[in-house]
PDB file of N, CA and C in Angstrom:
ATOM      1  N   UNK A 150     105.547 104.685  91.119  1.00 48.00           N
ATOM      2  CA  UNK A 150     104.130 104.903  91.415  1.00 48.00           C
ATOM      3  C   UNK A 150     103.703 106.325  91.146  1.00 48.00           C
ATOM      4  N   UNK A 151     102.411 106.560  91.321  1.00 50.00           N
ATOM      5  CA  UNK A 151     101.817 107.874  91.093  1.00 50.00           C
ATOM      6  C   UNK A 151     101.868 108.742  92.335  1.00 50.00           C
ATOM      7  N   UNK A 152     100.977 109.739  92.394  1.00 50.00           N
ATOM      8  CA  UNK A 152     100.993 110.696  93.498  1.00 50.00           C
ATOM      9  C   UNK A 152     100.774 110.043  94.865  1.00 50.00           C
ATOM     10  N   UNK A 153     100.018 108.953  94.935  1.00 48.00           N
ATOM     11  CA  UNK A 153      99.726 108.329  96.232  1.00 48.00           C
ATOM     12  C   UNK A 153     100.995 107.822  96.894  1.00 48.00           C
ATOM     13  N   UNK A 154     101.935 107.375  96.105  1.00 55.00           N
ATOM     14  CA  UNK A 154     103.164 106.820  96.665  1.00 55.00           C
ATOM     15  C   UNK A 154     103.931 107.899  97.412  1.00 55.00           C
ATOM     16  N   UNK A 155     103.838 109.156  96.940  1.00 57.00           N
ATOM     17  CA  UNK A 155     104.533 110.227  97.626  1.00 57.00           C
ATOM     18  C   UNK A 155     103.837 110.619  98.919  1.00 57.00           C
ATOM     19  N   UNK A 156     102.496 110.651  98.929  1.00 78.00           N
ATOM     20  CA  UNK A 156     101.843 111.117 100.162  1.00 78.00           C
ATOM     21  C   UNK A 156     101.390 109.975 101.061  1.00 78.00           C
ATOM     22  N   UNK A 157     101.693 108.735 100.678  1.00 90.00           N
ATOM     23  CA  UNK A 157     101.487 107.616 101.581  1.00 90.00           C
ATOM     24  C   UNK A 157     100.057 107.144 101.756  1.00 90.00           C
ATOM     25  N   UNK A 158      99.159 107.526 100.847  1.00 93.00           N
ATOM     26  CA  UNK A 158      97.763 107.110 101.006  1.00 93.00           C
ATOM     27  C   UNK A 158      97.600 105.615 100.741  1.00 93.00           C
ATOM     28  N   UNK A 159      96.813 104.950 101.587  1.00 95.00           N
ATOM     29  CA  UNK A 159      96.595 103.509 101.445  1.00 95.00           C
ATOM     30  C   UNK A 159      95.124 103.123 101.462  1.00 95.00           C
ATOM     31  N   UNK A 160      94.223 104.052 101.787  1.00 95.00           N
ATOM     32  CA  UNK A 160      92.804 103.700 101.926  1.00 95.00           C
ATOM     33  C   UNK A 160      91.998 104.196 100.735  1.00 95.00           C
ATOM     34  N   UNK A 161      91.257 103.271 100.122  1.00 97.00           N
ATOM     35  CA  UNK A 161      90.422 103.612  98.978  1.00 97.00           C
ATOM     36  C   UNK A 161      88.951 103.400  99.335  1.00 97.00           C
ATOM     37  N   UNK A 162      88.087 104.117  98.626  1.00 97.00           N
ATOM     38  CA  UNK A 162      86.650 103.919  98.741  1.00 97.00           C
ATOM     39  C   UNK A 162      86.160 103.362  97.419  1.00 97.00           C
ATOM     40  N   UNK A 163      85.446 102.238  97.497  1.00 98.00           N
ATOM     41  CA  UNK A 163      84.839 101.626  96.316  1.00 98.00           C
ATOM     42  C   UNK A 163      83.380 102.047  96.274  1.00 98.00           C
ATOM     43  N   UNK A 164      82.921 102.504  95.111  1.00 98.00           N
ATOM     44  CA  UNK A 164      81.519 102.891  94.933  1.00 98.00           C
ATOM     45  C   UNK A 164      80.898 102.054  93.824  1.00 98.00           C
ATOM     46  N   UNK A 165      79.550 102.082  93.785  1.00 98.00           N
ATOM     47  CA  UNK A 165      78.782 101.358  92.754  1.00 98.00           C
ATOM     48  C   UNK A 165      78.990  99.851  92.847  1.00 98.00           C
ATOM     49  N   UNK A 166      79.042  99.325  94.075  1.00 98.00           N
ATOM     50  CA  UNK A 166      79.097  97.874  94.254  1.00 98.00           C
ATOM     51  C   UNK A 166      77.670  97.329  94.162  1.00 98.00           C
ATOM     52  N   UNK A 167      77.497  96.120  93.601  1.00 97.00           N
ATOM     53  CA  UNK A 167      76.147  95.559  93.494  1.00 97.00           C
ATOM     54  C   UNK A 167      75.497  95.415  94.880  1.00 97.00           C
ATOM     55  N   UNK A 168      74.221  95.800  94.991  1.00 95.00           N
ATOM     56  CA  UNK A 168      73.528  95.736  96.276  1.00 95.00           C
ATOM     57  C   UNK A 168      73.269  94.308  96.745  1.00 95.00           C
ATOM     58  N   UNK A 169      73.345  93.348  95.805  1.00 94.00           N
ATOM     59  CA  UNK A 169      73.135  91.948  96.195  1.00 94.00           C
ATOM     60  C   UNK A 169      74.462  91.240  96.495  1.00 94.00           C
ATOM     61  N   UNK A 170      75.549  92.001  96.500  1.00 95.00           N
ATOM     62  CA  UNK A 170      76.845  91.412  96.848  1.00 95.00           C
ATOM     63  C   UNK A 170      76.935  91.203  98.358  1.00 95.00           C
ATOM     64  N   UNK A 171      77.732  90.212  98.744  1.00 94.00           N
ATOM     65  CA  UNK A 171      78.019  89.977 100.158  1.00 94.00           C
ATOM     66  C   UNK A 171      79.478  90.346 100.406  1.00 94.00           C
ATOM     67  N   UNK A 172      79.823  90.462 101.680  1.00 95.00           N
ATOM     68  CA  UNK A 172      81.219  90.717 102.030  1.00 95.00           C
ATOM     69  C   UNK A 172      82.111  89.601 101.470  1.00 95.00           C
ATOM     70  N   UNK A 173      81.630  88.341 101.588  1.00 96.00           N
ATOM     71  CA  UNK A 173      82.423  87.204 101.097  1.00 96.00           C
ATOM     72  C   UNK A 173      82.650  87.308  99.584  1.00 96.00           C
ATOM     73  N   UNK A 174      81.625  87.724  98.845  1.00 96.00           N
ATOM     74  CA  UNK A 174      81.758  87.864  97.391  1.00 96.00           C
ATOM     75  C   UNK A 174      82.741  88.975  97.041  1.00 96.00           C
ATOM     76  N   UNK A 175      82.707  90.057  97.819  1.00 97.00           N
ATOM     77  CA  UNK A 175      83.628  91.161  97.565  1.00 97.00           C
ATOM     78  C   UNK A 175      85.070  90.739  97.859  1.00 97.00           C
ATOM     79  N   UNK A 176      85.285  90.037  98.978  1.00 97.00           N
ATOM     80  CA  UNK A 176      86.619  89.544  99.326  1.00 97.00           C
ATOM     81  C   UNK A 176      87.126  88.607  98.232  1.00 97.00           C
ATOM     82  N   UNK A 177      86.243  87.735  97.747  1.00 97.00           N
ATOM     83  CA  UNK A 177      86.613  86.800  96.675  1.00 97.00           C
ATOM     84  C   UNK A 177      87.054  87.559  95.420  1.00 97.00           C
ATOM     85  N   UNK A 178      86.314  88.619  95.067  1.00 97.00           N
ATOM     86  CA  UNK A 178      86.653  89.416  93.887  1.00 97.00           C
ATOM     87  C   UNK A 178      88.002  90.110  94.078  1.00 97.00           C
ATOM     88  N   UNK A 179      88.198  90.730  95.245  1.00 98.00           N
ATOM     89  CA  UNK A 179      89.450  91.449  95.517  1.00 98.00           C
ATOM     90  C   UNK A 179      90.633  90.477  95.464  1.00 98.00           C
ATOM     91  N   UNK A 180      90.469  89.307  96.094  1.00 98.00           N
ATOM     92  CA  UNK A 180      91.542  88.308  96.105  1.00 98.00           C
ATOM     93  C   UNK A 180      91.809  87.765  94.703  1.00 98.00           C
ATOM     94  N   UNK A 181      90.734  87.524  93.936  1.00 97.00           N
ATOM     95  CA  UNK A 181      90.875  86.981  92.580  1.00 97.00           C
ATOM     96  C   UNK A 181      91.578  87.964  91.650  1.00 97.00           C
ATOM     97  N   UNK A 182      91.470  89.250  91.957  1.00 97.00           N
ATOM     98  CA  UNK A 182      92.121  90.277  91.138  1.00 97.00           C
ATOM     99  C   UNK A 182      93.591  90.458  91.511  1.00 97.00           C
ATOM    100  N   UNK A 183      94.074  89.641  92.448  1.00 98.00           N
ATOM    101  CA  UNK A 183      95.504  89.665  92.761  1.00 98.00           C
ATOM    102  C   UNK A 183      95.868  90.414  94.029  1.00 98.00           C
ATOM    103  N   UNK A 184      94.871  90.733  94.871  1.00 98.00           N
ATOM    104  CA  UNK A 184      95.170  91.539  96.058  1.00 98.00           C
ATOM    105  C   UNK A 184      95.059  90.759  97.364  1.00 98.00           C
ATOM    106  N   UNK A 185      95.011  89.430  97.286  1.00 98.00           N
ATOM    107  CA  UNK A 185      94.971  88.603  98.505  1.00 98.00           C
ATOM    108  C   UNK A 185      96.204  88.905  99.355  1.00 98.00           C
ATOM    109  N   UNK A 186      95.998  89.146 100.638  1.00 97.00           N
ATOM    110  CA  UNK A 186      97.112  89.413 101.546  1.00 97.00           C
ATOM    111  C   UNK A 186      97.708  90.802 101.416  1.00 97.00           C
ATOM    112  N   UNK A 187      97.110  91.657 100.580  1.00 98.00           N
ATOM    113  CA  UNK A 187      97.672  92.995 100.359  1.00 98.00           C
ATOM    114  C   UNK A 187      96.807  94.088 100.979  1.00 98.00           C
ATOM    115  N   UNK A 188      95.802  93.684 101.774  1.00 98.00           N
ATOM    116  CA  UNK A 188      94.965  94.646 102.483  1.00 98.00           C
ATOM    117  C   UNK A 188      94.747  94.156 103.905  1.00 98.00           C
ATOM    118  N   UNK A 189      94.478  95.100 104.821  1.00 96.00           N
ATOM    119  CA  UNK A 189      94.334  94.729 106.230  1.00 96.00           C
ATOM    120  C   UNK A 189      93.041  95.233 106.852  1.00 96.00           C
ATOM    121  N   UNK A 190      92.186  95.856 106.061  1.00 95.00           N
ATOM    122  CA  UNK A 190      90.927  96.373 106.587  1.00 95.00           C
ATOM    123  C   UNK A 190      89.916  96.467 105.465  1.00 95.00           C
ATOM    124  N   UNK A 191      88.687  95.964 105.713  1.00 97.00           N
ATOM    125  CA  UNK A 191      87.585  96.112 104.757  1.00 97.00           C
ATOM    126  C   UNK A 191      86.335  96.460 105.540  1.00 97.00           C
ATOM    127  N   UNK A 192      85.726  97.586 105.196  1.00 95.00           N
ATOM    128  CA  UNK A 192      84.453  97.975 105.788  1.00 95.00           C
ATOM    129  C   UNK A 192      83.425  97.942 104.675  1.00 95.00           C
ATOM    130  N   UNK A 193      82.440  97.041 104.798  1.00 96.00           N
ATOM    131  CA  UNK A 193      81.438  96.818 103.752  1.00 96.00           C
ATOM    132  C   UNK A 193      80.060  96.848 104.406  1.00 96.00           C
ATOM    133  N   UNK A 194      79.461  98.046 104.514  1.00 96.00           N
ATOM    134  CA  UNK A 194      78.208  98.168 105.262  1.00 96.00           C
ATOM    135  C   UNK A 194      77.011  97.559 104.537  1.00 96.00           C
ATOM    136  N   UNK A 195      76.112  96.962 105.326  1.00 94.00           N
ATOM    137  CA  UNK A 195      74.860  96.446 104.776  1.00 94.00           C
ATOM    138  C   UNK A 195      73.698  97.003 105.590  1.00 94.00           C
ATOM    139  N   UNK A 196      72.539  97.035 104.973  1.00 94.00           N
ATOM    140  CA  UNK A 196      71.318  97.448 105.654  1.00 94.00           C
ATOM    141  C   UNK A 196      70.835  96.254 106.471  1.00 94.00           C
ATOM    142  N   UNK A 197      70.834  96.391 107.787  1.00 91.00           N
ATOM    143  CA  UNK A 197      70.502  95.242 108.635  1.00 91.00           C
ATOM    144  C   UNK A 197      69.048  94.815 108.483  1.00 91.00           C
ATOM    145  N   UNK A 198      68.180  95.726 108.050  1.00 95.00           N
ATOM    146  CA  UNK A 198      66.775  95.398 107.875  1.00 95.00           C
ATOM    147  C   UNK A 198      66.549  94.586 106.595  1.00 95.00           C
ATOM    148  N   UNK A 199      67.143  95.054 105.492  1.00 93.00           N
ATOM    149  CA  UNK A 199      66.920  94.388 104.201  1.00 93.00           C
ATOM    150  C   UNK A 199      68.045  93.417 103.841  1.00 93.00           C
ATOM    151  N   UNK A 200      69.171  93.496 104.552  1.00 89.00           N
ATOM    152  CA  UNK A 200      70.370  92.693 104.264  1.00 89.00           C
ATOM    153  C   UNK A 200      70.987  93.011 102.909  1.00 89.00           C
ATOM    154  N   UNK A 201      70.610  94.157 102.333  1.00 94.00           N
ATOM    155  CA  UNK A 201      71.207  94.573 101.064  1.00 94.00           C
ATOM    156  C   UNK A 201      72.445  95.412 101.353  1.00 94.00           C
ATOM    157  N   UNK A 202      73.455  95.240 100.507  1.00 96.00           N
ATOM    158  CA  UNK A 202      74.657  96.067 100.622  1.00 96.00           C
ATOM    159  C   UNK A 202      74.292  97.513 100.300  1.00 96.00           C
ATOM    160  N   UNK A 203      74.991  98.440 100.931  1.00 96.00           N
ATOM    161  CA  UNK A 203      74.730  99.854 100.678  1.00 96.00           C
ATOM    162  C   UNK A 203      75.454 100.351  99.428  1.00 96.00           C
ATOM    163  N   UNK A 204      76.266  99.473  98.809  1.00 97.00           N
ATOM    164  CA  UNK A 204      76.854  99.821  97.518  1.00 97.00           C
ATOM    165  C   UNK A 204      78.213 100.481  97.568  1.00 97.00           C
ATOM    166  N   UNK A 205      78.798 100.545  98.774  1.00 97.00           N
ATOM    167  CA  UNK A 205      80.149 101.109  98.861  1.00 97.00           C
ATOM    168  C   UNK A 205      80.950 100.341  99.905  1.00 97.00           C
ATOM    169  N   UNK A 206      82.259 100.547  99.883  1.00 97.00           N
ATOM    170  CA  UNK A 206      83.141  99.891 100.852  1.00 97.00           C
ATOM    171  C   UNK A 206      84.407 100.720 100.997  1.00 97.00           C
ATOM    172  N   UNK A 207      85.063 100.554 102.145  1.00 96.00           N
ATOM    173  CA  UNK A 207      86.386 101.135 102.358  1.00 96.00           C
ATOM    174  C   UNK A 207      87.377  99.992 102.482  1.00 96.00           C
ATOM    175  N   UNK A 208      88.505 100.132 101.804  1.00 97.00           N
ATOM    176  CA  UNK A 208      89.543  99.099 101.819  1.00 97.00           C
ATOM    177  C   UNK A 208      90.878  99.769 102.110  1.00 97.00           C
ATOM    178  N   UNK A 209      91.600  99.243 103.098  1.00 96.00           N
ATOM    179  CA  UNK A 209      92.938  99.766 103.369  1.00 96.00           C
ATOM    180  C   UNK A 209      93.966  98.757 102.880  1.00 96.00           C
ATOM    181  N   UNK A 210      94.828  99.211 101.984  1.00 97.00           N
ATOM    182  CA  UNK A 210      95.872  98.340 101.445  1.00 97.00           C
ATOM    183  C   UNK A 210      97.145  98.513 102.254  1.00 97.00           C
ATOM    184  N   UNK A 211      98.010  97.518 102.185  1.00 96.00           N
ATOM    185  CA  UNK A 211      99.177  97.487 103.063  1.00 96.00           C
ATOM    186  C   UNK A 211     100.187  98.570 102.691  1.00 96.00           C
ATOM    187  N   UNK A 212     100.375  98.824 101.408  1.00 96.00           N
ATOM    188  CA  UNK A 212     101.344  99.837 100.979  1.00 96.00           C
ATOM    189  C   UNK A 212     100.684 100.835 100.025  1.00 96.00           C
ATOM    190  N   UNK A 213     101.238 102.042  99.926  1.00 95.00           N
ATOM    191  CA  UNK A 213     100.731 103.010  98.952  1.00 95.00           C
ATOM    192  C   UNK A 213     100.803 102.476  97.520  1.00 95.00           C
ATOM    193  N   UNK A 214     101.821 101.662  97.229  1.00 96.00           N
ATOM    194  CA  UNK A 214     101.944 101.090  95.874  1.00 96.00           C
ATOM    195  C   UNK A 214     100.787 100.138  95.586  1.00 96.00           C
ATOM    196  N   UNK A 215     100.415  99.309  96.586  1.00 97.00           N
ATOM    197  CA  UNK A 215      99.267  98.413  96.430  1.00 97.00           C
ATOM    198  C   UNK A 215      97.994  99.222  96.200  1.00 97.00           C
ATOM    199  N   UNK A 216      97.850 100.312  96.956  1.00 97.00           N
ATOM    200  CA  UNK A 216      96.650 101.145  96.834  1.00 97.00           C
ATOM    201  C   UNK A 216      96.562 101.763  95.445  1.00 97.00           C
ATOM    202  N   UNK A 217      97.691 102.244  94.942  1.00 96.00           N
ATOM    203  CA  UNK A 217      97.735 102.849  93.605  1.00 96.00           C
ATOM    204  C   UNK A 217      97.372 101.801  92.547  1.00 96.00           C
ATOM    205  N   UNK A 218      97.941 100.608  92.672  1.00 97.00           N
ATOM    206  CA  UNK A 218      97.644  99.540  91.713  1.00 97.00           C
ATOM    207  C   UNK A 218      96.178  99.121  91.805  1.00 97.00           C
ATOM    208  N   UNK A 219      95.656  99.049  93.035  1.00 98.00           N
ATOM    209  CA  UNK A 219      94.249  98.681  93.217  1.00 98.00           C
ATOM    210  C   UNK A 219      93.347  99.685  92.509  1.00 98.00           C
ATOM    211  N   UNK A 220      93.600 100.966  92.710  1.00 97.00           N
ATOM    212  CA  UNK A 220      92.788 102.002  92.044  1.00 97.00           C
ATOM    213  C   UNK A 220      92.844 101.832  90.525  1.00 97.00           C
ATOM    214  N   UNK A 221      94.043 101.608  90.027  1.00 96.00           N
ATOM    215  CA  UNK A 221      94.239 101.487  88.580  1.00 96.00           C
ATOM    216  C   UNK A 221      93.533 100.239  88.029  1.00 96.00           C
ATOM    217  N   UNK A 222      93.600  99.124  88.761  1.00 97.00           N
ATOM    218  CA  UNK A 222      93.048  97.855  88.287  1.00 97.00           C
ATOM    219  C   UNK A 222      91.540  97.737  88.474  1.00 97.00           C
ATOM    220  N   UNK A 223      90.991  98.249  89.576  1.00 98.00           N
ATOM    221  CA  UNK A 223      89.599  97.988  89.932  1.00 98.00           C
ATOM    222  C   UNK A 223      88.656  99.113  89.495  1.00 98.00           C
ATOM    223  N   UNK A 224      89.178 100.320  89.297  1.00 98.00           N
ATOM    224  CA  UNK A 224      88.323 101.398  88.798  1.00 98.00           C
ATOM    225  C   UNK A 224      87.788 100.975  87.431  1.00 98.00           C
ATOM    226  N   UNK A 225      86.460 100.957  87.278  1.00 98.00           N
ATOM    227  CA  UNK A 225      85.860 100.503  86.024  1.00 98.00           C
ATOM    228  C   UNK A 225      85.512  99.022  86.003  1.00 98.00           C
ATOM    229  N   UNK A 226      85.775  98.305  87.101  1.00 98.00           N
ATOM    230  CA  UNK A 226      85.496  96.866  87.186  1.00 98.00           C
ATOM    231  C   UNK A 226      83.993  96.607  87.056  1.00 98.00           C
ATOM    232  N   UNK A 227      83.639  95.589  86.247  1.00 97.00           N
ATOM    233  CA  UNK A 227      82.212  95.242  86.105  1.00 97.00           C
ATOM    234  C   UNK A 227      81.986  93.741  85.927  1.00 97.00           C
ATOM    235  N   UNK A 228      83.019  92.919  86.141  1.00 96.00           N
ATOM    236  CA  UNK A 228      82.875  91.460  85.955  1.00 96.00           C
ATOM    237  C   UNK A 228      82.423  90.802  87.260  1.00 96.00           C
ATOM    238  N   UNK A 229      81.243  91.200  87.752  1.00 96.00           N
ATOM    239  CA  UNK A 229      80.727  90.698  89.024  1.00 96.00           C
ATOM    240  C   UNK A 229      80.338  89.230  88.920  1.00 96.00           C
ATOM    241  N   UNK A 230      80.362  88.534  90.060  1.00 94.00           N
ATOM    242  CA  UNK A 230      79.966  87.119  90.070  1.00 94.00           C
ATOM    243  C   UNK A 230      78.440  86.978  90.063  1.00 94.00           C
ATOM    244  N   UNK A 231      77.724  88.077  90.253  1.00 92.00           N
ATOM    245  CA  UNK A 231      76.261  88.090  90.179  1.00 92.00           C
ATOM    246  C   UNK A 231      75.856  89.066  89.085  1.00 92.00           C
ATOM    247  N   UNK A 232      74.688  88.855  88.467  1.00 93.00           N
ATOM    248  CA  UNK A 232      74.265  89.771  87.404  1.00 93.00           C
ATOM    249  C   UNK A 232      74.105  91.203  87.924  1.00 93.00           C
ATOM    250  N   UNK A 233      74.839  92.117  87.348  1.00 95.00           N
ATOM    251  CA  UNK A 233      74.740  93.526  87.721  1.00 95.00           C
ATOM    252  C   UNK A 233      75.335  94.369  86.612  1.00 95.00           C
ATOM    253  N   UNK A 234      74.714  95.504  86.350  1.00 96.00           N
ATOM    254  CA  UNK A 234      75.239  96.407  85.317  1.00 96.00           C
ATOM    255  C   UNK A 234      76.115  97.493  85.946  1.00 96.00           C
ATOM    256  N   UNK A 235      76.334  97.423  87.246  1.00 97.00           N
ATOM    257  CA  UNK A 235      77.110  98.469  87.927  1.00 97.00           C
ATOM    258  C   UNK A 235      78.587  98.422  87.523  1.00 97.00           C
ATOM    259  N   UNK A 236      79.179  99.607  87.446  1.00 98.00           N
ATOM    260  CA  UNK A 236      80.602  99.740  87.148  1.00 98.00           C
ATOM    261  C   UNK A 236      81.259 100.368  88.371  1.00 98.00           C
ATOM    262  N   UNK A 237      82.202  99.661  88.953  1.00 98.00           N
ATOM    263  CA  UNK A 237      82.855 100.108  90.181  1.00 98.00           C
ATOM    264  C   UNK A 237      83.709 101.341  89.926  1.00 98.00           C
ATOM    265  N   UNK A 238      83.638 102.301  90.841  1.00 97.00           N
ATOM    266  CA  UNK A 238      84.586 103.408  90.791  1.00 97.00           C
ATOM    267  C   UNK A 238      85.377 103.401  92.095  1.00 97.00           C
ATOM    268  N   UNK A 239      86.649 103.716  91.992  1.00 97.00           N
ATOM    269  CA  UNK A 239      87.545 103.683  93.152  1.00 97.00           C
ATOM    270  C   UNK A 239      88.184 105.052  93.312  1.00 97.00           C
ATOM    271  N   UNK A 240      88.062 105.605  94.505  1.00 95.00           N
ATOM    272  CA  UNK A 240      88.693 106.889  94.806  1.00 95.00           C
ATOM    273  C   UNK A 240      89.385 106.810  96.143  1.00 95.00           C
ATOM    274  N   UNK A 241      90.046 107.887  96.515  1.00 94.00           N
ATOM    275  CA  UNK A 241      90.703 107.917  97.823  1.00 94.00           C
ATOM    276  C   UNK A 241      89.677 108.175  98.902  1.00 94.00           C
ATOM    277  N   UNK A 242      89.883 107.568 100.062  1.00 89.00           N
ATOM    278  CA  UNK A 242      89.025 107.794 101.221  1.00 89.00           C
ATOM    279  C   UNK A 242      89.345 109.156 101.817  1.00 89.00           C
ATOM    280  N   UNK A 243      88.300 109.955 102.069  1.00 80.00           N
ATOM    281  CA  UNK A 243      88.463 111.265 102.719  1.00 80.00           C
ATOM    282  C   UNK A 243      87.521 111.306 103.904  1.00 80.00           C
ATOM    283  N   UNK A 244      87.872 111.847 105.030  1.00 71.00           N
ATOM    284  CA  UNK A 244      89.214 112.339 105.323  1.00 71.00           C
ATOM    285  C   UNK A 244      90.082 111.272 105.966  1.00 71.00           C
ATOM    286  N   UNK A 245      89.520 110.067 106.176  1.00 70.00           N
ATOM    287  CA  UNK A 245      90.243 109.046 106.932  1.00 70.00           C
ATOM    288  C   UNK A 245      91.181 108.262 106.027  1.00 70.00           C
ATOM    289  N   UNK A 246      92.442 108.148 106.460  1.00 76.00           N
ATOM    290  CA  UNK A 246      93.439 107.385 105.727  1.00 76.00           C
ATOM    291  C   UNK A 246      94.165 106.481 106.706  1.00 76.00           C
ATOM    292  N   UNK A 247      94.401 105.240 106.298  1.00 78.00           N
ATOM    293  CA  UNK A 247      95.211 104.330 107.097  1.00 78.00           C
ATOM    294  C   UNK A 247      94.393 103.433 108.016  1.00 78.00           C
ATOM    295  N   UNK A 248      95.009 102.357 108.435  1.00 69.00           N
ATOM    296  CA  UNK A 248      94.361 101.337 109.252  1.00 69.00           C
ATOM    297  C   UNK A 248      93.885 101.887 110.591  1.00 69.00           C
ATOM    298  N   UNK A 249      94.744 102.624 111.296  1.00 75.00           N
ATOM    299  CA  UNK A 249      94.381 103.098 112.632  1.00 75.00           C
ATOM    300  C   UNK A 249      93.171 104.029 112.580  1.00 75.00           C
ATOM    301  N   UNK A 250      93.132 104.916 111.602  1.00 71.00           N
ATOM    302  CA  UNK A 250      92.009 105.863 111.489  1.00 71.00           C
ATOM    303  C   UNK A 250      90.700 105.118 111.283  1.00 71.00           C
ATOM    304  N   UNK A 251      90.728 104.030 110.506  1.00 64.00           N
ATOM    305  CA  UNK A 251      89.488 103.302 110.240  1.00 64.00           C
ATOM    306  C   UNK A 251      89.073 102.424 111.407  1.00 64.00           C
ATOM    307  N   UNK A 252      90.022 101.870 112.120  1.00 65.00           N
ATOM    308  CA  UNK A 252      89.667 101.088 113.308  1.00 65.00           C
ATOM    309  C   UNK A 252      89.041 102.020 114.341  1.00 65.00           C
ATOM    310  N   UNK A 253      89.588 103.221 114.478  1.00 69.00           N
ATOM    311  CA  UNK A 253      89.046 104.195 115.429  1.00 69.00           C
ATOM    312  C   UNK A 253      87.630 104.607 115.017  1.00 69.00           C
ATOM    313  N   UNK A 254      87.404 104.722 113.716  1.00 65.00           N
ATOM    314  CA  UNK A 254      86.112 105.207 113.240  1.00 65.00           C
ATOM    315  C   UNK A 254      85.058 104.104 113.250  1.00 65.00           C
ATOM    316  N   UNK A 255      85.412 102.888 112.854  1.00 60.00           N
ATOM    317  CA  UNK A 255      84.424 101.808 112.742  1.00 60.00           C
ATOM    318  C   UNK A 255      84.638 100.764 113.812  1.00 60.00           C
TER     319      UNK A 255
END
């Protein structure tokens, strides 16, 4: 693996998600890309007034290797199940890393 495997990072932030996506659609995409059962936390905020997604999410993967592969595979993703020209970018979550930190925060 890459640098993440050495420092143990497992939490990624997804940006540029379609605003008309739902949590279920995002889970379906993540699972369809081969990551079913390889993550234990997903935070996908929506605007409660408009019900539109805010366009980002935090995902915690089970192992640093899964996180590294997820970044490599999903960065640049654009094959959405709904019409959208957005291209997903995936980076490391700062400053929160790991399942416990995200449960405490959200």
